[in-house]
Amino acid sequence: MKRPFFLLLALFSLSALSQTHAQSKFMTKTGRVSFFSASPIEDIEAKNQQVAAVLDFAAGQLAFSVPIKGFVFKRTLMQEHFNENYMESDKFPKATFTGRFVSFDAATLATAGPHNVQVEGDLTLHGVTHHIQAPASVELKSGQLLAFAVFPVATADYNIEIPLLVRNNIAKIVTVRVALTCDPVPGAVGAVTPAH
């Protein structure tokens, strides 16, 4: 009498697992990115909750876009200097990243818990593009994909000029943190065909 129940439970589990395998594309428009710069006079921190991101595990690719004016600072004056003097956000309104997952099997997402993954691609910031690599973690939880990454950015690499007057007060390398909570893209099951 118990056998049909266990068989039904096993079939349900397999069905749920196949759904996890089948869903391969996730996106968000409210991802978070923040950066932190330690300095002798004052630490500088800014947060942005307007990150648009797409992660496609079938294609092994990901992309995100960050509006520069979306960064919020504790002090308004810092925010003005950041946009006008350093990032020239009217001229360069967005930072973008397009890249791929290095040797990551999407089937791993079916296993509970966070999974370490290496990401590489092109980061464009302040009109300058550099190829970067960064460790990240991805986890499928309650139908949503959680993704996190922390990586350094050297301001000099992206031609971000720090005025001489405050040069010693601002770190040359800034720590960037990315935290995404992505929803499945409706209808994006299995391999995704590129749009023409």
mmCIF file of C-alpha atoms in Angstrom:
data_model
loop_
_atom_site.group_PDB
_atom_site.id
_atom_site.type_symbol
_atom_site.label_atom_id
_atom_site.label_comp_id
_atom_site.label_asym_id
_atom_site.label_seq_id
_atom_site.Cartn_x
_atom_site.Cartn_y
_atom_site.Cartn_z
ATOM 1 C CA MET A 1 0.000 0.000 0.000
ATOM 2 C CA LYS A 2 2.905 2.374 0.749
ATOM 3 C CA ARG A 3 4.654 1.656 -2.542
ATOM 4 C CA PRO A 4 2.404 3.878 -4.762
ATOM 5 C CA PHE A 5 2.961 6.806 -2.348
ATOM 6 C CA PHE A 6 6.755 6.445 -2.540
ATOM 7 C CA LEU A 7 6.573 6.050 -6.318
ATOM 8 C CA LEU A 8 4.478 9.223 -6.573
ATOM 9 C CA LEU A 9 6.936 11.068 -4.300
ATOM 10 C CA ALA A 10 9.885 9.890 -6.424
ATOM 11 C CA LEU A 11 8.152 11.008 -9.635
ATOM 12 C CA PHE A 12 7.361 14.420 -8.100
ATOM 13 C CA SER A 13 11.009 14.816 -7.019
ATOM 14 C CA LEU A 14 12.262 13.916 -10.507
ATOM 15 C CA SER A 15 9.799 16.338 -12.065
ATOM 16 C CA ALA A 16 10.954 19.168 -9.768
ATOM 17 C CA LEU A 17 14.584 18.322 -10.531
ATOM 18 C CA SER A 18 13.987 18.376 -14.282
ATOM 19 C CA GLN A 19 12.313 21.802 -13.941
ATOM 20 C CA THR A 20 15.441 23.069 -12.173
ATOM 21 C CA HIS A 21 17.610 21.663 -14.961
ATOM 22 C CA ALA A 22 15.345 23.055 -17.658
ATOM 23 C CA GLN A 23 15.240 26.639 -16.385
ATOM 24 C CA SER A 24 18.419 28.244 -17.601
ATOM 25 C CA LYS A 25 17.844 31.983 -17.953
ATOM 26 C CA PHE A 26 17.383 34.442 -15.105
ATOM 27 C CA MET A 27 17.155 38.220 -14.895
ATOM 28 C CA THR A 28 16.711 41.190 -12.589
ATOM 29 C CA LYS A 29 16.288 44.950 -12.929
ATOM 30 C CA THR A 30 16.870 45.640 -9.242
ATOM 31 C CA GLY A 31 20.262 44.056 -8.620
ATOM 32 C CA ARG A 32 22.610 45.689 -6.126
ATOM 33 C CA VAL A 33 26.175 46.830 -6.596
ATOM 34 C CA SER A 34 28.233 48.740 -4.079
ATOM 35 C CA PHE A 35 31.780 49.915 -3.797
ATOM 36 C CA PHE A 36 33.996 50.743 -0.868
ATOM 37 C CA SER A 37 37.191 52.746 -0.746
ATOM 38 C CA ALA A 38 39.149 53.004 2.501
ATOM 39 C CA SER A 39 41.073 56.236 2.984
ATOM 40 C CA PRO A 40 42.952 57.890 5.855
ATOM 41 C CA ILE A 41 40.517 60.808 6.136
ATOM 42 C CA GLU A 42 37.153 59.268 5.259
ATOM 43 C CA ASP A 43 35.939 55.925 3.932
ATOM 44 C CA ILE A 44 33.918 56.249 0.753
ATOM 45 C CA GLU A 45 30.979 53.947 0.118
ATOM 46 C CA ALA A 46 28.168 54.025 -2.421
ATOM 47 C CA LYS A 47 25.251 51.719 -3.211
ATOM 48 C CA ASN A 48 23.207 51.230 -6.364
ATOM 49 C CA GLN A 49 19.980 49.169 -6.583
ATOM 50 C CA GLN A 50 19.255 49.695 -10.281
ATOM 51 C CA VAL A 51 21.434 46.953 -11.786
ATOM 52 C CA ALA A 52 19.899 45.153 -14.771
ATOM 53 C CA ALA A 53 21.347 41.662 -15.272
ATOM 54 C CA VAL A 54 20.755 38.543 -17.364
ATOM 55 C CA LEU A 55 22.383 35.186 -16.560
ATOM 56 C CA ASP A 56 21.976 32.474 -19.198
ATOM 57 C CA PHE A 57 23.343 29.140 -18.019
ATOM 58 C CA ALA A 58 22.404 27.277 -21.215
ATOM 59 C CA ALA A 59 24.665 29.611 -23.194
ATOM 60 C CA GLY A 60 27.102 30.026 -20.284
ATOM 61 C CA GLN A 61 26.848 33.817 -20.561
ATOM 62 C CA LEU A 62 25.944 36.783 -18.394
ATOM 63 C CA ALA A 63 25.611 40.540 -18.783
ATOM 64 C CA PHE A 64 24.780 43.467 -16.579
ATOM 65 C CA SER A 65 24.317 47.199 -16.858
ATOM 66 C CA VAL A 66 24.726 49.766 -14.081
ATOM 67 C CA PRO A 67 23.476 53.369 -14.334
ATOM 68 C CA ILE A 68 26.265 55.491 -12.815
ATOM 69 C CA LYS A 69 23.866 58.120 -11.473
ATOM 70 C CA GLY A 70 22.140 55.342 -9.521
ATOM 71 C CA PHE A 71 24.967 55.288 -6.947
ATOM 72 C CA VAL A 72 23.876 56.822 -3.652
ATOM 73 C CA PHE A 73 26.392 58.212 -1.138
ATOM 74 C CA LYS A 74 25.944 59.226 2.484
ATOM 75 C CA ARG A 75 26.924 62.777 1.591
ATOM 76 C CA THR A 76 25.381 64.684 -1.315
ATOM 77 C CA LEU A 77 28.643 66.511 -2.024
ATOM 78 C CA MET A 78 30.461 63.189 -2.496
ATOM 79 C CA GLN A 79 27.756 62.094 -4.924
ATOM 80 C CA GLU A 80 28.151 65.318 -6.934
ATOM 81 C CA HIS A 81 31.951 64.965 -7.108
ATOM 82 C CA PHE A 82 31.617 61.300 -8.088
ATOM 83 C CA ASN A 83 29.244 62.074 -10.984
ATOM 84 C CA GLU A 84 30.769 65.324 -12.214
ATOM 85 C CA ASN A 85 34.510 65.075 -11.532
ATOM 86 C CA TYR A 86 35.411 61.384 -11.416
ATOM 87 C CA MET A 87 32.908 59.352 -13.451
ATOM 88 C CA GLU A 88 31.684 62.091 -15.829
ATOM 89 C CA SER A 89 28.331 60.321 -15.749
ATOM 90 C CA ASP A 90 26.671 62.607 -18.308
ATOM 91 C CA LYS A 91 29.321 61.525 -20.815
ATOM 92 C CA PHE A 92 29.561 57.892 -19.607
ATOM 93 C CA PRO A 93 26.116 57.102 -18.136
ATOM 94 C CA LYS A 94 26.549 53.332 -17.714
ATOM 95 C CA ALA A 95 29.019 50.701 -16.627
ATOM 96 C CA THR A 96 28.550 47.329 -18.340
ATOM 97 C CA PHE A 97 29.879 43.811 -18.051
ATOM 98 C CA THR A 98 29.468 41.076 -20.656
ATOM 99 C CA GLY A 99 31.081 37.739 -20.043
ATOM 100 C CA ARG A 100 30.794 34.030 -19.485
ATOM 101 C CA PHE A 101 30.894 31.379 -16.803
ATOM 102 C CA VAL A 102 34.173 29.454 -16.937
ATOM 103 C CA SER A 103 33.667 25.655 -16.918
ATOM 104 C CA PHE A 104 30.387 25.688 -14.992
ATOM 105 C CA ASP A 105 27.827 22.926 -15.451
ATOM 106 C CA ALA A 106 24.309 24.376 -15.069
ATOM 107 C CA ALA A 107 23.108 21.018 -13.710
ATOM 108 C CA THR A 108 25.068 21.854 -10.538
ATOM 109 C CA LEU A 109 22.349 24.393 -9.676
ATOM 110 C CA ALA A 110 20.007 21.494 -8.851
ATOM 111 C CA THR A 111 22.173 20.781 -5.797
ATOM 112 C CA ALA A 112 21.219 22.877 -2.764
ATOM 113 C CA GLY A 113 23.552 25.592 -1.508
ATOM 114 C CA PRO A 114 25.865 28.168 -3.073
ATOM 115 C CA HIS A 115 28.234 27.057 -5.844
ATOM 116 C CA ASN A 116 31.548 28.725 -6.602
ATOM 117 C CA VAL A 117 32.080 29.773 -10.195
ATOM 118 C CA GLN A 118 34.674 31.760 -12.115
ATOM 119 C CA VAL A 119 33.431 34.566 -14.340
ATOM 120 C CA GLU A 120 35.385 36.345 -17.057
ATOM 121 C CA GLY A 121 34.508 39.065 -19.496
ATOM 122 C CA ASP A 122 34.729 42.713 -20.461
ATOM 123 C CA LEU A 123 34.061 45.437 -17.907
ATOM 124 C CA THR A 124 33.413 48.842 -19.473
ATOM 125 C CA LEU A 125 33.664 51.768 -17.096
ATOM 126 C CA HIS A 126 34.227 55.464 -17.802
ATOM 127 C CA GLY A 127 34.497 54.656 -21.525
ATOM 128 C CA VAL A 128 37.351 52.161 -21.011
ATOM 129 C CA THR A 129 37.048 48.383 -21.427
ATOM 130 C CA HIS A 130 39.224 45.789 -19.682
ATOM 131 C CA HIS A 131 39.008 42.009 -19.637
ATOM 132 C CA ILE A 132 38.630 40.835 -16.035
ATOM 133 C CA GLN A 133 38.225 37.583 -14.111
ATOM 134 C CA ALA A 134 36.387 37.307 -10.818
ATOM 135 C CA PRO A 135 35.216 34.579 -8.465
ATOM 136 C CA ALA A 136 31.475 34.462 -7.862
ATOM 137 C CA SER A 137 28.851 32.260 -6.258
ATOM 138 C CA VAL A 138 25.432 31.222 -7.574
ATOM 139 C CA GLU A 139 22.593 29.493 -5.793
ATOM 140 C CA LEU A 140 19.073 28.470 -6.770
ATOM 141 C CA LYS A 141 16.785 29.170 -3.827
ATOM 142 C CA SER A 142 12.972 29.134 -3.813
ATOM 143 C CA GLY A 143 12.913 29.424 -7.612
ATOM 144 C CA GLN A 144 15.170 32.500 -7.666
ATOM 145 C CA LEU A 145 18.826 32.651 -8.591
ATOM 146 C CA LEU A 146 21.105 34.375 -6.076
ATOM 147 C CA ALA A 147 24.463 35.545 -7.422
ATOM 148 C CA PHE A 148 27.305 37.278 -5.576
ATOM 149 C CA ALA A 149 30.720 38.554 -6.600
ATOM 150 C CA VAL A 150 33.452 40.728 -5.095
ATOM 151 C CA PHE A 151 36.306 42.102 -7.191
ATOM 152 C CA PRO A 152 38.819 44.978 -7.183
ATOM 153 C CA VAL A 153 38.798 47.877 -9.637
ATOM 154 C CA ALA A 154 41.831 50.132 -10.045
ATOM 155 C CA THR A 155 40.674 53.667 -10.878
ATOM 156 C CA ALA A 156 43.794 54.323 -12.996
ATOM 157 C CA ASP A 157 42.930 51.365 -15.287
ATOM 158 C CA TYR A 158 39.745 53.175 -16.330
ATOM 159 C CA ASN A 159 41.253 56.670 -16.705
ATOM 160 C CA ILE A 160 39.376 57.946 -13.662
ATOM 161 C CA GLU A 161 41.400 60.947 -12.580
ATOM 162 C CA ILE A 162 41.586 61.803 -8.912
ATOM 163 C CA PRO A 163 42.369 65.501 -8.299
ATOM 164 C CA LEU A 164 45.831 66.101 -6.807
ATOM 165 C CA LEU A 165 44.331 67.816 -3.756
ATOM 166 C CA VAL A 166 42.560 64.627 -2.587
ATOM 167 C CA ARG A 167 44.701 61.986 -4.339
ATOM 168 C CA ASN A 168 46.266 60.713 -1.107
ATOM 169 C CA ASN A 169 42.846 60.491 0.562
ATOM 170 C CA ILE A 170 41.256 58.164 -1.985
ATOM 171 C CA ALA A 171 42.225 54.520 -2.423
ATOM 172 C CA LYS A 172 43.740 53.579 -5.765
ATOM 173 C CA ILE A 173 41.857 50.275 -5.730
ATOM 174 C CA VAL A 174 38.135 50.121 -4.990
ATOM 175 C CA THR A 175 36.340 46.965 -3.810
ATOM 176 C CA VAL A 176 33.172 46.294 -5.818
ATOM 177 C CA ARG A 177 30.410 43.990 -4.528
ATOM 178 C CA VAL A 178 27.608 42.632 -6.703
ATOM 179 C CA ALA A 179 24.488 40.950 -5.259
ATOM 180 C CA LEU A 180 21.737 39.794 -7.605
ATOM 181 C CA THR A 181 18.387 38.164 -6.882
ATOM 182 C CA CYS A 182 17.145 37.028 -10.286
ATOM 183 C CA ASP A 183 13.789 35.643 -11.376
ATOM 184 C CA PRO A 184 13.423 32.982 -14.065
ATOM 185 C CA VAL A 185 12.743 34.398 -17.526
ATOM 186 C CA PRO A 186 9.286 33.103 -18.551
ATOM 187 C CA GLY A 187 9.486 30.628 -21.409
ATOM 188 C CA ALA A 188 13.295 30.452 -21.271
ATOM 189 C CA VAL A 189 13.677 26.714 -20.878
ATOM 190 C CA GLY A 190 16.656 24.733 -22.151
ATOM 191 C CA ALA A 191 18.939 26.182 -24.787
ATOM 192 C CA VAL A 192 18.155 29.757 -25.733
ATOM 193 C CA THR A 193 18.154 30.699 -29.396
ATOM 194 C CA PRO A 194 19.774 34.059 -30.145
ATOM 195 C CA ALA A 195 17.496 36.881 -31.341
ATOM 196 C CA HIS A 196 18.036 38.189 -34.896
#
